[in-house]
CSV table of C-alpha atoms (C1' of nucleotides) in Angstrom, one decimal:
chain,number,residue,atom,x,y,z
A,21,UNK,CA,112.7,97.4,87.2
A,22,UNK,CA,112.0,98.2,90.7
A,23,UNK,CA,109.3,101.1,91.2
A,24,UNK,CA,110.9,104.0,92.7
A,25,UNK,CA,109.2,104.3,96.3
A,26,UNK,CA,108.2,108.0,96.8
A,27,UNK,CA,108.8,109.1,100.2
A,28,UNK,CA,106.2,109.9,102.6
A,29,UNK,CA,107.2,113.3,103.1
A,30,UNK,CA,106.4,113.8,99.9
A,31,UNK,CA,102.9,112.0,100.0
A,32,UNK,CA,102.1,114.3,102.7
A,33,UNK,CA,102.6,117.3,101.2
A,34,UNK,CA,100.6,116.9,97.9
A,35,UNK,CA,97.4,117.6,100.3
A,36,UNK,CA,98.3,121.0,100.6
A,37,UNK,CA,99.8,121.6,97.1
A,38,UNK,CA,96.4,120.6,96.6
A,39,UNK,CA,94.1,122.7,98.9
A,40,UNK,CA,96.7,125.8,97.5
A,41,UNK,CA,96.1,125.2,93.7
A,42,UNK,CA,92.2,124.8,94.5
A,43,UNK,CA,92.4,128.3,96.6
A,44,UNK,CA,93.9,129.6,92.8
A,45,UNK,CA,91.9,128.1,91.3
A,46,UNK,CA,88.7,130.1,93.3
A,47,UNK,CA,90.1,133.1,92.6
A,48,UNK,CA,90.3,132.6,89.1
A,49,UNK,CA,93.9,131.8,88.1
A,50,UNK,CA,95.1,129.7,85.5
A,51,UNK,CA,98.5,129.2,85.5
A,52,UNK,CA,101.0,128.9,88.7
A,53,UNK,CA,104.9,129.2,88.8
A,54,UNK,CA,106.8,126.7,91.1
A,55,UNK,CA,107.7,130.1,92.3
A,56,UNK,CA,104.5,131.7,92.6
A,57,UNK,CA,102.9,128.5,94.7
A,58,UNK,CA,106.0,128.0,97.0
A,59,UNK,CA,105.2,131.8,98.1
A,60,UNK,CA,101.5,131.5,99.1
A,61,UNK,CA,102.4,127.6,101.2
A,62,UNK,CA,105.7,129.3,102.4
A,63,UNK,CA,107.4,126.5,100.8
A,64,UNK,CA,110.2,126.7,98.1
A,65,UNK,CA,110.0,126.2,94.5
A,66,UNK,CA,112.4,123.8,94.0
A,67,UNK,CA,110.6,121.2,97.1
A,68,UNK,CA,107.7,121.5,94.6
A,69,UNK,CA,109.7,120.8,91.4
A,70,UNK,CA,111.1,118.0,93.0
A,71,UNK,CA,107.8,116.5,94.7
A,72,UNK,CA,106.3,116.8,91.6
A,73,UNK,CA,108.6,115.0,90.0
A,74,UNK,CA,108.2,111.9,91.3
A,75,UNK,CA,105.1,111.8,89.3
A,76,UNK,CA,105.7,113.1,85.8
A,77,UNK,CA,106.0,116.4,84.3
A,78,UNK,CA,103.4,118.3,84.6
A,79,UNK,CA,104.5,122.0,83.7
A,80,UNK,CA,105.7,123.7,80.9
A,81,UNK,CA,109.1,125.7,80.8
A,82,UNK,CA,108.6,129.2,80.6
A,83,UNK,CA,105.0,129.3,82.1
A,84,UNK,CA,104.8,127.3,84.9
A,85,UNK,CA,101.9,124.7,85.4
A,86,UNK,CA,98.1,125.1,84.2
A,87,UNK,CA,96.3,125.3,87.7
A,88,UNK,CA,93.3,123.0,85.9
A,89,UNK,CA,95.7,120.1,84.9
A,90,UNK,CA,97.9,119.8,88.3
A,91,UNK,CA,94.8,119.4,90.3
A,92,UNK,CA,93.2,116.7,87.9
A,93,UNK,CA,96.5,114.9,88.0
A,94,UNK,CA,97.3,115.6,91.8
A,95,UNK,CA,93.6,114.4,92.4
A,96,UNK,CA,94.5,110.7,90.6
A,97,UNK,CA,97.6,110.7,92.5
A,98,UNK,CA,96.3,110.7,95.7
A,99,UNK,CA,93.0,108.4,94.5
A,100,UNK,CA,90.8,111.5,94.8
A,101,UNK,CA,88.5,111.0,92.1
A,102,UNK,CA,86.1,109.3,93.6
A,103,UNK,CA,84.1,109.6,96.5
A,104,UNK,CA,85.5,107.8,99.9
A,105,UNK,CA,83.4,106.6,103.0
A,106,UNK,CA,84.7,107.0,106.4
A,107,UNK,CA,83.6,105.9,109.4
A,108,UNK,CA,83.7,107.7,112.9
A,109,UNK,CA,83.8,106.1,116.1
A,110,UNK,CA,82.8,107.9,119.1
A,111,UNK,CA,80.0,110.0,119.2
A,112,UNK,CA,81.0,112.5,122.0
A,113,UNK,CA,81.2,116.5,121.1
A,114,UNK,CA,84.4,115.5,118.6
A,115,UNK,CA,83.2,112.6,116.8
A,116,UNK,CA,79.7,114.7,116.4
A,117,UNK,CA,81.4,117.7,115.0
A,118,UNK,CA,83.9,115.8,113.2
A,119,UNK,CA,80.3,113.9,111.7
A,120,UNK,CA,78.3,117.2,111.0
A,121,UNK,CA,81.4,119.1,109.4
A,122,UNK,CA,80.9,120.6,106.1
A,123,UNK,CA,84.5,120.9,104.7
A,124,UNK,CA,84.1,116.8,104.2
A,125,UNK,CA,81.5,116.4,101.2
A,126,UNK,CA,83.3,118.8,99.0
A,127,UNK,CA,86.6,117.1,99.2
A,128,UNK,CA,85.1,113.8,98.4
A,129,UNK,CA,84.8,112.7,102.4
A,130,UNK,CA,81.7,110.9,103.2
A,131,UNK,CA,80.9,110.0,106.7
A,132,UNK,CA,79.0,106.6,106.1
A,133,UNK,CA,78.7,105.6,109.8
A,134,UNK,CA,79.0,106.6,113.1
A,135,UNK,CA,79.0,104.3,116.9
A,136,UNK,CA,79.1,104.7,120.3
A,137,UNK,CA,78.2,102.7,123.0
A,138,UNK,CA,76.1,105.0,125.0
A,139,UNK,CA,72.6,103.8,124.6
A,140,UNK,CA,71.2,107.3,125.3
A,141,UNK,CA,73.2,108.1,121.7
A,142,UNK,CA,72.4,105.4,120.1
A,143,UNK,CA,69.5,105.4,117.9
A,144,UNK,CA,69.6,109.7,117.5
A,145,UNK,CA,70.6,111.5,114.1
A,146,UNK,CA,74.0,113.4,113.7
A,147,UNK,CA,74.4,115.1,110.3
A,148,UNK,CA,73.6,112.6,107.6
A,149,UNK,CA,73.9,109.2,109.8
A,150,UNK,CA,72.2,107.7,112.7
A,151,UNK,CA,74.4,106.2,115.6
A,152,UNK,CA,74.7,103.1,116.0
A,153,UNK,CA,75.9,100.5,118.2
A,154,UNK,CA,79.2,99.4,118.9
A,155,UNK,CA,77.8,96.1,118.7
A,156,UNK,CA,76.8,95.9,115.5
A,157,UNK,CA,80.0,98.0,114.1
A,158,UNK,CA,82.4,95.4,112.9
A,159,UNK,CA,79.5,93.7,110.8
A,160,UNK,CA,78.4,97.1,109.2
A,161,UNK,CA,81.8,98.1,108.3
A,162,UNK,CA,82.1,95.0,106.3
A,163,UNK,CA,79.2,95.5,104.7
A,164,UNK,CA,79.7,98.9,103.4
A,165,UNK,CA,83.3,97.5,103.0
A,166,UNK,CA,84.8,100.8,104.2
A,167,UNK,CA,88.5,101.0,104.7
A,168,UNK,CA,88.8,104.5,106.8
A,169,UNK,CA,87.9,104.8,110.3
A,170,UNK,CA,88.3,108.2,112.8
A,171,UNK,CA,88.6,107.2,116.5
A,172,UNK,CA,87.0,109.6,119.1
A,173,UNK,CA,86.8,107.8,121.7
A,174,UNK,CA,88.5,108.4,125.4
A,175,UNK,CA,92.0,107.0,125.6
A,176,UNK,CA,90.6,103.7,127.9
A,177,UNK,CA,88.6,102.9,125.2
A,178,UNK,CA,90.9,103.7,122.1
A,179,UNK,CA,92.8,100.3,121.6
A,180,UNK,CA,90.0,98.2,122.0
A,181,UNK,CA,88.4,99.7,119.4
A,182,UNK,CA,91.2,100.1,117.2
A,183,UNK,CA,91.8,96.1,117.5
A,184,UNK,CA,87.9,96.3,116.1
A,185,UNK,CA,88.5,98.2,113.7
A,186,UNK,CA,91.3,96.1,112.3
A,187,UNK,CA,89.2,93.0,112.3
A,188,UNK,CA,86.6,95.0,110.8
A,189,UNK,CA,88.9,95.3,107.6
A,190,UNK,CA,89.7,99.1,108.5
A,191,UNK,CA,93.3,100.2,107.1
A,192,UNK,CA,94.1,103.3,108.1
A,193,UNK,CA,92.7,105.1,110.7
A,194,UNK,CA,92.6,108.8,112.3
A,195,UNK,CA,93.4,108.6,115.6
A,196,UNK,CA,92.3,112.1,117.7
A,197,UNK,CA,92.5,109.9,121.4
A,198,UNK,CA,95.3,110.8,122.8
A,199,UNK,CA,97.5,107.4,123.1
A,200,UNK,CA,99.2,105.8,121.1
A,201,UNK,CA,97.5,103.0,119.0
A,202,UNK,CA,99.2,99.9,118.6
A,203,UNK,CA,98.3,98.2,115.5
A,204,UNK,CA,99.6,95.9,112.7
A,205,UNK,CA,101.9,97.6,110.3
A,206,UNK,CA,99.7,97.2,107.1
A,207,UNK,CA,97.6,99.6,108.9
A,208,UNK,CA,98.0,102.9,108.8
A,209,UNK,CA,97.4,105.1,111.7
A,210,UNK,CA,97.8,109.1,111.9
A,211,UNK,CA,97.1,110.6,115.2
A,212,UNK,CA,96.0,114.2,116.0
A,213,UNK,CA,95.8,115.7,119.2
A,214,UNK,CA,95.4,119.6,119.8
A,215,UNK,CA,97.5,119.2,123.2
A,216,UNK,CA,100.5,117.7,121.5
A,217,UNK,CA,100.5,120.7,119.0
A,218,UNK,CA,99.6,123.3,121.9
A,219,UNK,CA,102.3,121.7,123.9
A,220,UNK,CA,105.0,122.6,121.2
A,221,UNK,CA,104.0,125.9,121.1
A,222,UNK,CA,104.8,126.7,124.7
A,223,UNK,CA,108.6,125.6,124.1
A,224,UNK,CA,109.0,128.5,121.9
A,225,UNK,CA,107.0,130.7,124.1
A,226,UNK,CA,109.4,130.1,126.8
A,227,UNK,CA,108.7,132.0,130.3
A,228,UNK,CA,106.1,134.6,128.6
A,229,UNK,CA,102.2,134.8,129.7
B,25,UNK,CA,129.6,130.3,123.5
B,26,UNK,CA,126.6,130.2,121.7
B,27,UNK,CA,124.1,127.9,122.5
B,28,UNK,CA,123.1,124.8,120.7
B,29,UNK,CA,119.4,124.9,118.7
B,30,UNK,CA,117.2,122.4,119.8
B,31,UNK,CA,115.9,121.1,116.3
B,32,UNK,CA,111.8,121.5,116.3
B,33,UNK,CA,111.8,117.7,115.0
B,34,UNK,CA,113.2,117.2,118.2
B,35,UNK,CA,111.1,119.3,120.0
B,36,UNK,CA,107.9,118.0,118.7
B,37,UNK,CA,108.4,114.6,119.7
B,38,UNK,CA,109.0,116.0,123.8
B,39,UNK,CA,105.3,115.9,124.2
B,40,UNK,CA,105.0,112.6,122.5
B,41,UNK,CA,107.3,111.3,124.5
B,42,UNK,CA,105.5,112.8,127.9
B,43,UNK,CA,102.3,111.5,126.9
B,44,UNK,CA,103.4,107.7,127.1
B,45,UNK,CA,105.6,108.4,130.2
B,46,UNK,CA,102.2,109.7,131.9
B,47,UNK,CA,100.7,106.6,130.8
B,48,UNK,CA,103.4,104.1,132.2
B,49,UNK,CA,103.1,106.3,135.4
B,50,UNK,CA,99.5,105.6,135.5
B,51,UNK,CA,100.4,102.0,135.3
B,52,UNK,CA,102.5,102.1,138.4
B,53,UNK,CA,106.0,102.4,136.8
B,54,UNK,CA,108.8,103.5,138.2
B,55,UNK,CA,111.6,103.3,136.2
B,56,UNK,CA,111.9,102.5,132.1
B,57,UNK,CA,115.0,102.3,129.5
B,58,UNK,CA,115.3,104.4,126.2
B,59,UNK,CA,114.5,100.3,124.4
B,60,UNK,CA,111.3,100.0,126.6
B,61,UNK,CA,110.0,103.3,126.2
B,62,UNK,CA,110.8,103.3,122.3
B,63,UNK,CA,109.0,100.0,122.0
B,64,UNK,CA,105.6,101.3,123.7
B,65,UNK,CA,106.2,105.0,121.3
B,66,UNK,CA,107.2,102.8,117.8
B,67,UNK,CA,110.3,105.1,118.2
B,68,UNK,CA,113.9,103.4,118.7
B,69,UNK,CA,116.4,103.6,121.4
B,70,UNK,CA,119.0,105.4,120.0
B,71,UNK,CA,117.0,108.7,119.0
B,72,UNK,CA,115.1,108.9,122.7
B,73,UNK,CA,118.3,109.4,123.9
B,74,UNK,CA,119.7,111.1,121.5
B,75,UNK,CA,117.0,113.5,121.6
B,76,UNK,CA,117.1,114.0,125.6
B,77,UNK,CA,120.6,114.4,125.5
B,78,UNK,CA,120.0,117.7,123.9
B,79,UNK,CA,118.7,118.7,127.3
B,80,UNK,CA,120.9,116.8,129.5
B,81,UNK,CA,121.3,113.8,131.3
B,82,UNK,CA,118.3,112.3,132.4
B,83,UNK,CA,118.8,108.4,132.7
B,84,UNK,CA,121.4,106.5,135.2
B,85,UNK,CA,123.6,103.4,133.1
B,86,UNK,CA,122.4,100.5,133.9
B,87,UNK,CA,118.9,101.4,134.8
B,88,UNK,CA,117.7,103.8,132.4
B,89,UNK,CA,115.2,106.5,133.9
B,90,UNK,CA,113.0,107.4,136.8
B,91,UNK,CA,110.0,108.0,135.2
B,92,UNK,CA,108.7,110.3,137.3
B,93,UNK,CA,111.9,112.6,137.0
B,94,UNK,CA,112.1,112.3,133.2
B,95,UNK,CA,108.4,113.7,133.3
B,96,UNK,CA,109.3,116.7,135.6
B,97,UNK,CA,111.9,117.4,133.6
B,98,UNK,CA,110.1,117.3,130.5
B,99,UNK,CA,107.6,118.9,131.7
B,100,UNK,CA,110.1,122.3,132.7
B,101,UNK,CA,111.6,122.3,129.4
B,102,UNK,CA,108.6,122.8,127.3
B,103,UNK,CA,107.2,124.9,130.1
B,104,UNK,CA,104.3,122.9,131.5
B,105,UNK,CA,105.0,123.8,134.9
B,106,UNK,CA,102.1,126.0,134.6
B,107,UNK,CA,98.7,126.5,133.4
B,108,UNK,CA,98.7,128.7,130.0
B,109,UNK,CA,95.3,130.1,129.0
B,110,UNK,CA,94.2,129.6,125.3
B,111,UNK,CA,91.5,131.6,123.4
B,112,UNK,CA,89.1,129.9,121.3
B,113,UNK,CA,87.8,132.0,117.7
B,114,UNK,CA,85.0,130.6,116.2
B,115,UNK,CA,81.6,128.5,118.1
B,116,UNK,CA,80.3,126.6,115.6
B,117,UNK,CA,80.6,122.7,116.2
B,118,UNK,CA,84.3,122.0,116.4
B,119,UNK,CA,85.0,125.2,118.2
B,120,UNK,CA,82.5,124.5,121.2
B,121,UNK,CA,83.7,121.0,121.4
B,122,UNK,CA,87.6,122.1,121.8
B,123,UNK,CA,86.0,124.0,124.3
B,124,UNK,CA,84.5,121.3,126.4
B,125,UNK,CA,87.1,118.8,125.7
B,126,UNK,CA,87.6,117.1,128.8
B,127,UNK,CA,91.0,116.9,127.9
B,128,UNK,CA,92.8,120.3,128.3
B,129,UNK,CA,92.5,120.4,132.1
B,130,UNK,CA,94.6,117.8,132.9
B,131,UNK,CA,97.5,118.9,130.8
B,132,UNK,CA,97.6,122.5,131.8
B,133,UNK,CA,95.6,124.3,129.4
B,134,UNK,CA,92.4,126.5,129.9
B,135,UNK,CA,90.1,128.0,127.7
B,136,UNK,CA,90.2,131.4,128.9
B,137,UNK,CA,88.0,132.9,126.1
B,138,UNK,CA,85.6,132.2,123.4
B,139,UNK,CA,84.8,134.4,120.5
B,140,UNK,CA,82.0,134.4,117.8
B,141,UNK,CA,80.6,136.9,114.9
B,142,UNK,CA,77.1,135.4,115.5
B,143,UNK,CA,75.0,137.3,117.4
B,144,UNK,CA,72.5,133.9,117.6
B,145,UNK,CA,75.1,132.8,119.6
B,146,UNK,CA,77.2,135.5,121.8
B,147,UNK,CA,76.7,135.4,125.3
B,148,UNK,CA,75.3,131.8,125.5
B,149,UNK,CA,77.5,129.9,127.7
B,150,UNK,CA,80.0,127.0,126.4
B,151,UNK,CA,81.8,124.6,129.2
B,152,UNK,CA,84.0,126.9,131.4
B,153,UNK,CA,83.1,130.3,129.4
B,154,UNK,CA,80.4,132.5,127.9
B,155,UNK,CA,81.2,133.3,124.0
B,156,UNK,CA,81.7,137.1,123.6
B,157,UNK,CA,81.3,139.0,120.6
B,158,UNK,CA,84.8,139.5,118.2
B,159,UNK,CA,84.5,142.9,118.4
B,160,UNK,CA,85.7,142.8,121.9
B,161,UNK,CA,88.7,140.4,121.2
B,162,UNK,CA,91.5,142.1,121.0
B,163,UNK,CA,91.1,144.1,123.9
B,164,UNK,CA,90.1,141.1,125.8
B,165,UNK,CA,92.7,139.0,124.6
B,166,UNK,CA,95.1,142.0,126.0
B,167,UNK,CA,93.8,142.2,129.1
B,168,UNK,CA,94.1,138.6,130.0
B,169,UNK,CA,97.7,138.9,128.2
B,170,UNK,CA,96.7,135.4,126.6
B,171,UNK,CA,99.8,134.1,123.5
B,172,UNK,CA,97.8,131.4,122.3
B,173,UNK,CA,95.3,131.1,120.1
B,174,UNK,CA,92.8,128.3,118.2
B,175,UNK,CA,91.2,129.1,115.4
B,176,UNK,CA,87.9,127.4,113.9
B,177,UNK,CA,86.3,129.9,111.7
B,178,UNK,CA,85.3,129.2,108.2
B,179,UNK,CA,88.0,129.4,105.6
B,180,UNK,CA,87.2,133.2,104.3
B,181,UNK,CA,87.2,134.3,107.6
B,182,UNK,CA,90.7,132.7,109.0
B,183,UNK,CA,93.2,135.1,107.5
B,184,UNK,CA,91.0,138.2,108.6
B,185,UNK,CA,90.6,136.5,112.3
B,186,UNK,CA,94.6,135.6,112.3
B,187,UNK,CA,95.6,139.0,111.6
B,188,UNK,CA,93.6,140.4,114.3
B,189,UNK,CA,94.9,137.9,116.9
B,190,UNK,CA,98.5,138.9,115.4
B,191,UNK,CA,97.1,142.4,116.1
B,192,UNK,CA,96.2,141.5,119.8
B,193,UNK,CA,99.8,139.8,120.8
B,194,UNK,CA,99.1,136.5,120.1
B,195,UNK,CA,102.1,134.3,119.5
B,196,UNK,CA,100.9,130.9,118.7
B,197,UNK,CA,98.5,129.9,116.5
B,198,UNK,CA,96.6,126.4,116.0
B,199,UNK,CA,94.9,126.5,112.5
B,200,UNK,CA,92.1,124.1,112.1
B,201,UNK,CA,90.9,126.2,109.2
B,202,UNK,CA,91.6,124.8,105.8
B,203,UNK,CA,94.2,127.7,104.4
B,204,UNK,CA,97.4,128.3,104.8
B,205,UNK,CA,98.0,131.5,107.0
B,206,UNK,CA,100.4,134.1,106.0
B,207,UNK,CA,101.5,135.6,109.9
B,208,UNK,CA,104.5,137.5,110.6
B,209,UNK,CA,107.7,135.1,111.3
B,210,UNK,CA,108.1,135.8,115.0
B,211,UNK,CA,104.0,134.0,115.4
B,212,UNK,CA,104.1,130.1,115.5
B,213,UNK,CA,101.2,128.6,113.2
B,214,UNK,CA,100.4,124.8,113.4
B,215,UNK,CA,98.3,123.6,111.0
B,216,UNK,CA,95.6,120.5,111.5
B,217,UNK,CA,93.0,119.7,109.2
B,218,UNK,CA,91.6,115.8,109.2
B,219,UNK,CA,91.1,116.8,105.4
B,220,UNK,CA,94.9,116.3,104.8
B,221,UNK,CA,95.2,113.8,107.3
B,222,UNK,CA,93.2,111.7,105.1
B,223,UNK,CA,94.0,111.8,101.9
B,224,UNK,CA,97.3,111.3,102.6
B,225,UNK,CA,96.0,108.0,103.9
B,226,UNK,CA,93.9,107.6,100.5
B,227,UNK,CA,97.0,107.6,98.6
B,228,UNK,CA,98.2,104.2,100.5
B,229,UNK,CA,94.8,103.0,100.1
B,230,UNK,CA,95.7,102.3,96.3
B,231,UNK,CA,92.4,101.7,94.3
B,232,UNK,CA,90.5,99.8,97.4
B,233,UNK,CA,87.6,100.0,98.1
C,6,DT,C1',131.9,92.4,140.5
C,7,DA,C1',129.1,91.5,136.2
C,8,DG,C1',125.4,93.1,133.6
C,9,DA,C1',122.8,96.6,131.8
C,10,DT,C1',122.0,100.9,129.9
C,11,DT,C1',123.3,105.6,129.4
C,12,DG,C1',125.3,109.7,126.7
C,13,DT,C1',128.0,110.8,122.9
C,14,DT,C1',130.7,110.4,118.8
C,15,DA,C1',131.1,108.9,114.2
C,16,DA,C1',128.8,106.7,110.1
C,17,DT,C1',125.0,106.5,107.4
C,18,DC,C1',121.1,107.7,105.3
C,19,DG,C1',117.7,110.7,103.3
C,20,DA,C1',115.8,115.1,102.3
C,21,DT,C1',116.4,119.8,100.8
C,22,DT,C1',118.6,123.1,98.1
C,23,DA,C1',121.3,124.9,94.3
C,24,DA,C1',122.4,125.0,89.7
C,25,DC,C1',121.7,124.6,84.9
C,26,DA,C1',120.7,122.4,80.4
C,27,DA,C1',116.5,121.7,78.0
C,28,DT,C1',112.7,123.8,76.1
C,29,DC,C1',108.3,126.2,75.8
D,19,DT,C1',114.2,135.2,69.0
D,20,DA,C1',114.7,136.3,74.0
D,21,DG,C1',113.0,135.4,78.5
D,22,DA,C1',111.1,132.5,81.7
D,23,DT,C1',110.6,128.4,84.0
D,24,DT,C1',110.7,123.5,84.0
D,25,DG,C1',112.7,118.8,85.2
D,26,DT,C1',116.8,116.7,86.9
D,27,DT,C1',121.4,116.1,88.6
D,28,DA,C1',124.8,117.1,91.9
D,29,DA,C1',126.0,119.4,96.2
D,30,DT,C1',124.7,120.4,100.7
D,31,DC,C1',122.6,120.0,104.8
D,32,DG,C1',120.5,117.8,108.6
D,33,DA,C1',118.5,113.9,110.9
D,34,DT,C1',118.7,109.1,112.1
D,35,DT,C1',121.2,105.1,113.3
D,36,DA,C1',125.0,102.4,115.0
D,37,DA,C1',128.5,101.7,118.1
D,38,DC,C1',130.9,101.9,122.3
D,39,DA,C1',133.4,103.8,126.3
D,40,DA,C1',131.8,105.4,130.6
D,41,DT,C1',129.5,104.1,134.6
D,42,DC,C1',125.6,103.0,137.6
DNA sequence: TAGATTGTTAATCGATTAACAATC
DNA sequence: TAGATTGTTAATCGATTAACAATC
């Protein structure tokens, strides 16, 4: 009775199903067609049927899906319903901004601690934390037992701290420096970095200013 | 004779791929082979070359590829041979620090402009430019002919800010707001938000901790 | 020359789309 | 009941992988 796998594709989209229905949900809607939602994410309404699917069924036929319910269940899905602590390492202008950003607390983010190695840094407030030593960063992360990291740190300094974090007990980990972490496959890394989006723009901008 | 589209699965994994051969330059390569290169990426043999084939023929059998060719030529096809100018909407935290970030220069991208509703903050300086009121943006935006955008405004203001940028000729937008955009189909939106990012990592993270 | 590795074609795999019976 | 829309199956489409002749 093997467990169907979903696909990560999939995974990845429920995010934004998500952050859609909660939009909806603000402006005081109830219900939502596969239609209707595949319009406003410029998706299609069968890629939602079908995503959804892997889950359950969660609409009715002939009215669509109650806005309240999908978000519940889409919440459990994705382990939402609870509150998770991340840690951020690197407190340069990104890893300060990333600390001090509001959209995190009301999606059930919690930035629970933040390092650097700069001792001019070290010691001073950001947001809701102090920073902390590098030093001291595996032992804390084991205490708090937190299993999310996001890595600001320049590029030199990336993989060294990514093989702390690992040893620390992190799993997955947001990678914004811009190399590519090499890590043991239980972990799971996601990497952003602006320049590789910009960079993919200018293809299709071809030869104009 | 019409010419072959590029996938933009393709495409998007050209900068990717530059990144790393930067790196390996750095290192003092010279030369590397589709396996070596996939190795260092976590990418395979096979679609390297499959993908650069789209281009042309980069590599010599037997060797595989000078690596400082393969990065000019990378380089003209997604039309980095030349610094493109980027304006910046929104100062607040994560909008000042793309601003600074150290790492634009060195990959060909400027911050040309900086724009803000707060009056608090217009005309302080930020890094390389002075933030300027939005009232002023789409003409300045014109007159430096700029075609790429990143925007960092709160939520209710993104669409409002998009459509003007849409208004002033911009082609290409980076979203770090948390909605999706609705844009004409001719402007390019890319979409990052560590929100996202995350939960799709909570959904691995199974009922840890 | 022998060994290595490309560029490309064909085979496979997986994801998206279309279609429709079930049903609210 | 009639109309609308789901959940699911089958068909299509596209991307990845495998294989190998060409060739440096």
């Amino acid at each position: 009775m093997a467990e169907e796998v979903v696909p990560d594709v999939v995974i990845s989209r429920l995010p934004w199903y998500l952050q859609t229905l909660n939009q909806l949900a603000r402006q005081g809607m109830h219900t939502v067609s596969s239609q209707m939602l595949a319009e406003r994410l410029g998706s299609t309404a069968a890629q939602i049927r079908k995503d959804l699917s892997y889950f359950g069924g969660f609409g009715k036929q002939g009215t669509g899906y109650s806005i309240y319910y999908l978000i519940e269940q889409l919440q459990r899905i994705l382990n939402l319903d609870r509150v998770w602590q991340v840690v951020v390492v690197g407190a340069g202008d990104l890893g300060r901004a990333l600390t001090r950003y509001q959209g995190f607390a009301s999606r059930g983010i919690e930035i629970g601690l933040l390092f650097d190695v700069d001792p001019k840094v070290i010691g001073t407030p950001v947001g809701p934390v102090i920073v902390e030593d590098v030093a001291v960063m595996e032992e804390k992360i084991r205490e708090k037992g937190i299993k999310i990291a996001i890595l600001t740190v320049p590029a030199q300094a990336a993989q060294e701290m990514a093989d702390q974090l690992v040893a620390a007990g992190i799993e997955s980990i947001l990678n914004y420096a811009p190399i590519t972490l090499i890590t043991p496959e239980n972990v799971h890394v996601q990497h952003i970095d602006p320049v590789l989006h910009l960079q993919r723009m200018m293809y299709y901008l071809g030869d104009k200013k």
